[in-house]
């Protein structure tokens, strides 16, 4: 049964994002929405939710349809609420007063431990913040669920839980999911929409199979285009020969035929549609300014605590040497971000059990990219921090995928992936010799993730990083620190941790 009918939908925000998109969403649909960074996925979800007016076309919703939209980013005003209150506030006032038990039910369904219920969202890890957003939408019992990058910030265990939660959801509640996590899309979708400026493509297949089908469609479009151009060339050649014969023999008939052939060639050429060409969402490049120091960072048995002072674990004595790419392993909420933050604070502050080499030039990107001021434009962001002229700043921004049109609008309007790319550019301009990266692949599309991986390795970067992305951390890491209970231990490989994470917990 159709619940949403999309007809000839188009949206232009500066650039045309999508056009002439027609699609019906039925009750059994689990649709993966796929495109590179900044191509309009979140915009399309906002249109489906009725929060944003499309430029052209229309969306017809079944009468009384409740659309639940889990956004890509947590709204800043939610951070001061407790997890419980945030979910409760999603209920209509009367229900909130008499049926608050619904909050307990939904939090239980999403496996949220009781001790987190009354903590402020600002004090919770990114993974739990995302779970709170999902709970606040799910409690409204939507008829259609829109999930914008739901796996960002989730650890592997919670990704597995989300997969099984989605699998167990009522089959007549359709879901539209944007994600750059291929394994998650394969497990959770049965249709795939590849969003494109022209001719978006839909397949009745999960991501990987759809990707192969899309490659065939593109290849056959490419062949058809080449064929059409070839035919047009042949027609022109014949027309040229016929013209000579016609002139020599003075035949009007042949000259008319010549014109007909040339007209057919014109028509073919103007109708020949080039195949879709995917262009990059921007370069990701890193630099390593180098240093002669061997030990870059020394941790003198640091005690890692939550912001309210609860002890989590001690680090023991640990060093990060030049060329080390240390991956910090631990489940959501065990204190990875906390350690990264403490090191960051120590590097900018005074006395601390964190020692650093005198020549250290650190660059830090936090999980929520809060180093970017959303009120400033990308151009201001670059020129205020670095002594580059406007012209140079514009060139590097364009290279990073922030095109001229977007350079003078608030950074807050950039898509999630564009913000992540701007954050990486800011790190590079800092010319560091050490990177502290907390979940740097969140929001990056697949090309972006691979580019970041390649840059870290190619430049022999020294870094401490947190990531839940299996292939990324396996490829990039050459040392692994695992939070085991109240201690931080060095382990040889991440494999034991990864397989334990994927297993259901009792
Ligand atoms: N209010 C706005 N005004 C102008 N441009 C906007 C606005 N909101 C979004 N954009 C632009 O529209 C484009 C699409 O943004 P959108 O957030 O939909 O992308 P996305 O496909 O979800 O990307 P990502 O994978 O990075 O999340 C981006 O170039 C973005 O900068
Ligand atoms: Mg988005």
XYZ file of C-alpha atoms and ligand atoms in Angstrom:
538
model
C 0.000 0.000 0.000
C 1.365 3.404 -1.043
C 1.768 5.893 1.764
C 3.757 8.585 -0.002
C 3.740 9.466 -3.653
C 6.553 11.656 -4.935
C 6.063 13.175 -8.365
C 8.627 15.045 -10.439
C 10.279 16.358 -7.290
C 13.114 18.835 -7.674
C 15.214 20.856 -5.277
C 17.752 23.563 -5.947
C 19.751 25.004 -3.054
C 22.420 26.988 -4.826
C 23.100 23.976 -7.080
C 20.409 21.663 -8.421
C 20.451 18.763 -5.934
C 17.863 16.502 -7.518
C 15.241 16.906 -10.205
C 12.327 15.043 -11.727
C 12.370 12.470 -8.931
C 9.332 10.200 -8.923
C 8.927 7.467 -6.346
C 6.234 5.767 -4.342
C 6.920 4.609 -0.815
C 4.904 1.593 0.297
C 4.426 0.009 3.670
C 6.971 -2.768 3.237
C 9.740 -0.515 1.929
C 13.116 -0.221 3.592
C 14.838 2.280 1.334
C 18.539 3.072 1.409
C 19.147 6.667 0.236
C 22.639 6.932 -1.177
C 24.751 9.787 -2.592
C 28.071 11.485 -1.912
C 28.433 14.285 0.661
C 26.399 17.407 0.029
C 24.195 15.930 -2.680
C 20.857 16.516 -0.950
C 20.049 13.374 1.066
C 19.211 15.253 4.263
C 17.381 17.838 2.172
C 15.195 15.137 0.595
C 14.384 13.670 4.023
C 13.387 17.148 5.255
C 11.085 17.494 2.209
C 9.509 14.077 2.933
C 8.949 15.135 6.543
C 7.226 18.312 5.329
C 9.850 20.512 6.995
C 11.206 21.998 3.800
C 9.423 23.128 0.641
C 10.693 21.562 -2.556
C 11.483 23.739 -5.589
C 9.327 21.769 -8.037
C 6.986 18.760 -8.097
C 4.837 17.418 -5.298
C 4.644 14.946 -2.460
C 1.288 13.362 -1.631
C 1.053 11.762 1.804
C -1.610 9.293 2.967
C -4.180 11.107 5.118
C -3.025 11.598 8.727
C 0.424 10.124 8.018
C 2.817 10.558 10.939
C 6.365 10.954 9.727
C 9.179 10.390 12.238
C 12.414 12.130 11.255
C 15.619 11.268 13.122
C 18.003 14.060 12.093
C 21.685 13.810 11.281
C 22.735 16.159 14.091
C 21.529 16.687 17.609
C 19.769 20.061 18.009
C 21.876 22.197 20.413
C 18.849 23.026 22.596
C 18.396 19.300 23.376
C 21.829 19.047 25.026
C 20.636 20.562 28.308
C 17.818 17.991 28.669
C 18.199 14.630 30.357
C 17.810 11.627 28.095
C 14.498 10.760 29.773
C 13.077 14.293 29.533
C 14.134 14.612 25.919
C 12.116 11.519 25.018
C 9.195 12.516 27.251
C 9.024 15.946 25.610
C 8.272 14.252 22.290
C 4.894 13.038 23.616
C 1.847 15.298 23.396
C 1.369 17.175 26.720
C -1.530 15.050 27.963
C 0.187 11.750 27.201
C 3.399 13.038 28.770
C 1.517 13.610 32.008
C -0.332 10.279 32.273
C 1.648 7.872 30.134
C 5.280 8.528 30.974
C 5.718 4.747 31.224
C 5.912 4.844 27.439
C 9.358 6.400 27.807
C 10.537 3.445 29.892
C 9.153 1.014 27.317
C 10.854 2.660 24.365
C 14.182 3.097 26.182
C 14.059 -0.551 27.193
C 13.294 -1.559 23.603
C 16.399 0.345 22.500
C 18.516 -1.273 25.264
C 19.341 1.971 27.091
C 20.738 1.194 30.570
C 18.769 2.707 33.444
C 21.714 4.646 34.861
C 21.756 6.857 31.734
C 18.067 7.830 31.911
C 18.574 10.934 34.034
C 21.881 12.123 32.662
C 22.038 15.271 30.568
C 22.471 14.622 26.858
C 25.517 16.914 26.869
C 27.217 14.472 29.250
C 26.444 11.393 27.133
C 28.587 9.943 24.383
C 27.654 10.659 20.750
C 26.275 7.118 20.387
C 23.841 7.555 23.267
C 22.828 10.986 22.002
C 21.826 9.407 18.700
C 19.883 6.702 20.515
C 18.010 9.454 22.411
C 17.036 11.113 19.104
C 15.737 7.793 17.786
C 13.785 7.094 20.996
C 12.175 10.557 20.880
C 10.937 9.856 17.375
C 9.948 6.239 17.897
C 7.795 7.063 20.919
C 5.490 9.100 18.653
C 4.661 5.863 16.802
C 5.366 7.165 13.300
C 3.886 5.512 10.185
C 7.063 6.311 8.265
C 10.527 6.471 9.801
C 13.283 8.615 8.257
C 16.769 7.882 9.604
C 19.543 10.293 8.628
C 22.900 8.545 9.104
C 21.759 6.554 12.139
C 25.041 4.669 12.566
C 27.221 7.775 13.030
C 28.786 7.683 16.503
C 27.466 4.177 17.232
C 29.908 1.498 18.315
C 29.782 -1.871 16.608
C 27.687 -3.410 19.311
C 25.083 -0.690 18.984
C 25.123 -0.931 15.189
C 24.334 -4.644 15.584
C 21.539 -3.752 18.045
C 20.122 -1.149 15.669
C 20.175 -3.685 12.838
C 18.245 -6.200 14.893
C 15.862 -3.536 16.186
C 15.081 -2.530 12.595
C 14.670 -6.162 11.592
C 12.173 -6.658 14.419
C 10.186 -3.486 13.742
C 6.605 -3.841 12.425
C 6.913 -4.834 8.772
C 4.273 -2.314 7.737
C 6.314 0.672 8.910
C 8.461 1.807 6.016
C 11.901 3.232 6.692
C 14.120 5.515 4.612
C 17.766 5.406 5.695
C 20.705 7.508 4.557
C 24.030 5.960 5.391
C 27.612 5.554 4.182
C 27.908 2.225 6.016
C 27.642 -0.428 3.340
C 27.262 -3.434 5.628
C 24.504 -1.693 7.565
C 22.620 -0.774 4.378
C 22.867 -4.336 3.102
C 21.464 -5.692 6.357
C 18.668 -3.165 6.729
C 17.245 -2.221 3.326
C 15.356 -3.850 0.453
C 15.347 -0.911 -1.998
C 18.001 1.644 -2.904
C 17.624 5.165 -4.234
C 20.761 6.706 -5.715
C 20.088 10.430 -5.561
C 21.433 12.387 -8.536
C 20.980 15.905 -9.942
C 19.346 14.321 -13.000
C 17.897 10.834 -13.344
C 18.080 9.464 -9.835
C 17.930 5.670 -9.955
C 15.867 3.293 -7.832
C 16.367 -0.455 -7.536
C 14.365 -3.111 -5.696
C 17.617 -4.324 -4.181
C 19.717 -3.703 -1.079
C 22.833 -1.538 -1.442
C 25.561 -3.851 -2.777
C 23.337 -5.551 -5.352
C 21.863 -2.171 -6.302
C 25.375 -0.742 -6.697
C 26.197 -3.479 -9.214
C 22.896 -2.877 -11.046
C 23.618 0.864 -11.135
C 27.055 0.226 -12.627
C 25.350 -1.756 -15.426
C 22.827 0.998 -16.101
C 25.620 3.584 -16.233
C 27.728 1.402 -18.523
C 24.811 0.820 -20.872
C 24.021 4.578 -20.907
C 27.655 5.185 -21.736
C 27.482 2.688 -24.627
C 24.212 4.169 -25.897
C 25.700 7.645 -25.818
C 28.823 6.560 -27.672
C 26.636 4.708 -30.194
C 24.392 7.712 -30.818
C 27.373 9.982 -31.375
C 28.914 7.422 -33.687
C 25.719 7.144 -35.733
C 25.537 10.927 -35.998
C 29.140 11.013 -37.249
C 28.383 8.389 -39.926
C 25.292 10.312 -41.056
C 27.397 13.455 -41.388
C 30.009 11.604 -43.432
C 27.326 10.253 -45.780
C 25.747 13.694 -45.985
C 29.118 15.200 -46.970
C 29.636 12.590 -49.722
C 26.085 12.993 -50.999
C 26.481 16.749 -51.051
C 29.523 16.470 -53.333
C 27.704 14.084 -55.671
C 24.616 16.333 -55.598
C 26.630 19.464 -56.445
C 28.553 17.714 -59.205
C 25.423 16.254 -60.766
C 23.259 19.314 -60.042
C 20.632 17.056 -58.443
C 18.180 18.912 -56.180
C 16.907 15.584 -54.889
C 20.354 14.600 -53.611
C 20.790 17.999 -51.987
C 17.436 17.602 -50.206
C 18.520 14.151 -49.051
C 21.787 15.651 -47.815
C 19.862 18.117 -45.728
C 17.673 15.338 -44.344
C 20.746 13.332 -43.296
C 22.321 16.381 -41.627
C 19.033 17.081 -39.778
C 18.905 13.501 -38.519
C 22.505 13.820 -37.295
C 21.625 17.071 -35.501
C 18.636 15.452 -33.829
C 20.632 12.427 -32.728
C 23.383 14.600 -31.315
C 21.115 16.872 -29.369
C 19.086 13.947 -27.970
C 22.200 11.887 -27.038
C 22.393 12.014 -23.255
C 25.814 11.548 -21.708
C 25.988 8.891 -18.985
C 26.059 10.103 -15.381
C 29.523 11.121 -14.233
C 30.088 11.071 -10.513
C 32.234 13.993 -9.457
C 34.158 14.075 -6.228
C 32.686 15.785 -3.181
C 36.107 17.418 -2.643
C 39.678 16.475 -1.772
C 40.734 15.355 1.662
C 44.405 16.033 2.222
C 46.550 15.976 5.327
C 50.091 17.139 5.958
C 52.736 16.026 8.392
C 55.125 18.832 9.235
C 57.530 16.335 10.846
C 59.617 16.529 14.015
C 62.931 15.225 15.342
C 61.392 14.227 18.680
C 60.892 10.491 19.147
C 58.302 10.421 21.933
C 55.545 12.872 21.054
C 53.182 12.251 23.952
C 53.742 10.595 27.321
C 50.861 9.669 29.611
C 51.986 9.363 33.241
C 49.263 7.023 34.480
C 46.493 9.471 33.742
C 43.172 8.973 35.574
C 40.360 9.297 33.021
C 37.142 10.588 34.519
C 33.690 11.609 33.309
C 33.008 15.380 33.257
C 31.258 15.024 36.654
C 34.339 13.393 38.165
C 33.456 9.666 38.110
C 36.607 7.617 37.688
C 36.563 5.483 34.514
C 40.063 3.996 34.117
C 43.763 4.678 34.494
C 46.031 4.731 31.485
C 49.210 3.363 33.056
C 52.396 4.816 31.585
C 52.056 5.096 27.816
C 53.998 6.737 24.977
C 53.025 7.784 21.498
C 56.093 7.878 19.291
C 56.685 9.392 15.889
C 54.901 7.355 13.210
C 52.515 5.701 15.680
C 48.896 5.629 14.636
C 47.265 4.591 17.868
C 43.635 3.455 17.759
C 41.732 3.716 21.009
C 39.259 0.845 21.392
C 36.285 0.734 23.761
C 32.487 0.509 23.692
C 30.234 3.616 23.662
C 30.503 5.522 26.886
C 33.653 3.839 28.239
C 35.661 7.071 28.023
C 37.470 7.227 24.688
C 36.389 10.780 23.935
C 37.203 11.703 27.518
C 40.827 10.607 27.112
C 41.142 12.428 23.795
C 39.700 15.570 25.392
C 42.023 15.338 28.402
C 45.035 15.065 26.122
C 43.774 17.985 24.070
C 43.279 20.118 27.189
C 46.691 19.168 28.489
C 48.335 20.138 25.198
C 46.821 23.595 25.345
C 47.083 24.002 29.137
C 49.683 23.779 31.868
C 50.751 21.146 34.355
C 49.333 17.685 33.789
C 50.227 14.002 33.740
C 50.316 14.346 29.946
C 53.756 15.367 28.680
C 54.421 16.403 25.121
C 57.496 17.003 22.997
C 58.474 20.682 22.777
C 58.192 20.565 18.988
C 54.696 19.051 19.005
C 52.147 20.804 16.770
C 48.875 19.077 17.524
C 45.664 19.274 15.480
C 42.427 18.219 17.080
C 39.033 17.386 15.667
C 36.267 16.475 18.065
C 33.402 14.113 17.451
C 30.843 16.856 16.877
C 33.194 19.162 14.950
C 32.458 21.788 17.577
C 35.679 23.561 16.650
C 33.694 24.975 13.710
C 31.605 28.035 14.514
C 28.315 27.507 12.691
C 27.611 31.251 12.507
C 30.812 31.988 10.593
C 31.075 31.445 6.869
C 33.635 28.931 5.603
C 35.631 31.851 4.153
C 35.740 33.632 7.526
C 36.571 30.357 9.250
C 39.719 30.005 7.158
C 40.814 33.648 6.980
C 40.330 34.379 10.698
C 42.467 31.461 11.753
C 45.148 31.523 9.102
C 47.048 34.266 7.437
C 45.889 33.489 3.918
C 44.380 36.058 1.611
C 40.790 35.667 0.441
C 41.856 34.377 -2.934
C 43.985 31.544 -1.564
C 41.316 30.720 1.031
C 38.692 30.454 -1.696
C 40.912 28.148 -3.726
C 41.611 25.751 -0.859
C 37.942 25.752 0.147
C 36.870 24.914 -3.401
C 39.429 22.093 -3.450
C 37.900 20.718 -0.266
C 34.454 20.631 -1.893
C 33.074 23.913 -0.508
C 32.236 25.617 -3.771
C 32.135 29.385 -4.290
C 28.397 29.606 -3.700
C 28.717 28.050 -0.237
C 31.821 29.905 0.916
C 29.869 32.957 2.023
C 26.927 31.251 3.762
C 26.875 30.196 7.439
C 28.919 27.040 8.075
C 25.863 25.734 9.928
C 24.124 25.314 6.570
C 26.776 22.987 5.194
C 25.861 19.307 4.973
C 27.348 16.963 7.593
C 30.012 15.701 5.211
C 30.898 19.199 4.022
C 31.440 20.240 7.644
C 33.687 17.225 8.181
C 35.663 18.168 5.056
C 35.988 21.777 6.245
C 37.216 20.496 9.616
C 39.885 18.372 7.869
C 40.984 21.373 5.822
C 41.380 23.440 9.008
C 43.538 20.698 10.503
C 45.762 20.634 7.440
C 46.207 24.415 7.370
C 47.474 24.160 10.934
C 50.494 22.294 9.545
C 50.588 19.791 12.430
C 52.894 16.895 13.218
C 50.361 15.110 15.440
C 46.628 14.516 14.993
C 43.996 13.801 17.642
C 40.959 12.544 15.757
C 37.701 11.557 17.423
C 35.538 9.564 14.987
C 36.812 11.365 11.907
C 34.882 9.190 9.426
C 31.451 10.159 10.769
C 29.517 11.952 8.030
C 32.182 11.280 5.380
C 31.013 9.458 2.277
C 32.818 6.313 1.172
C 35.282 8.120 -1.124
C 35.999 10.562 1.704
C 36.649 7.754 4.183
C 39.047 6.078 1.782
C 40.828 9.351 1.042
C 41.326 10.062 4.741
C 42.664 6.563 5.285
C 45.110 6.924 2.403
C 46.316 10.351 3.581
C 47.018 9.173 7.122
C 49.132 6.325 5.794
C 50.801 8.138 2.874
C 52.019 11.014 5.057
C 53.174 8.685 7.803
C 51.056 10.723 10.193
C 51.383 10.291 13.969
C 47.975 10.238 15.596
C 45.676 9.034 18.303
C 42.289 8.212 16.888
C 38.910 6.887 17.870
C 36.827 5.125 15.248
C 34.080 2.517 15.127
C 34.656 1.842 11.470
C 36.113 -1.640 11.207
C 37.905 -1.345 7.901
C 39.179 2.145 8.677
C 40.736 1.263 12.018
C 42.192 -2.007 10.750
C 43.824 -0.252 7.798
C 45.073 2.824 9.591
C 46.091 1.608 13.045
C 49.590 0.324 13.785
C 49.061 0.304 17.576
C 45.929 -0.416 19.570
C 44.967 0.631 23.077
C 41.926 -1.040 24.555
C 39.875 0.142 27.531
C 39.466 -3.021 29.602
C 37.462 -2.328 32.734
C 39.461 0.164 34.789
C 42.653 -0.057 32.770
C 43.939 0.953 29.386
C 45.867 -1.927 27.847
C 48.014 -2.154 24.744
C 46.849 -5.035 22.508
C 48.463 -6.448 19.352
C 45.395 -6.364 17.145
C 41.837 -5.023 17.362
C 40.338 -8.396 16.380
C 39.418 -9.702 19.814
C 37.718 -6.417 20.619
C 35.898 -6.291 17.285
C 34.500 -9.796 17.488
C 33.371 -9.299 21.091
C 31.642 -6.096 20.022
C 29.637 -7.793 17.282
C 28.332 -10.514 19.614
C 24.979 -9.951 21.313
C 25.411 -9.226 25.015
C 23.277 -10.759 27.696
N 19.553 26.334 3.995
C 20.437 26.143 3.034
N 20.827 27.125 2.209
C 21.704 26.927 1.225
N 22.274 25.756 0.971
C 21.942 24.734 1.744
C 21.019 24.858 2.827
N 20.903 23.654 3.422
C 21.704 22.817 2.734
N 22.322 23.467 1.733
C 23.250 22.885 0.751
O 22.557 21.880 0.061
C 23.428 20.814 -0.272
C 22.826 19.494 0.196
O 22.850 19.395 1.606
P 22.366 18.072 2.362
O 22.557 18.329 3.797
O 21.013 17.697 1.904
O 23.435 16.992 1.809
P 23.630 15.456 2.184
O 23.498 14.670 0.911
O 22.740 15.091 3.302
O 25.160 15.434 2.602
P 25.959 14.642 3.780
O 26.311 13.293 3.234
O 27.199 15.463 3.899
O 25.094 14.630 4.996
C 24.758 21.160 0.369
O 25.601 21.706 -0.621
C 24.431 22.190 1.402
O 25.510 23.064 1.605
Mg 23.115 14.617 5.271
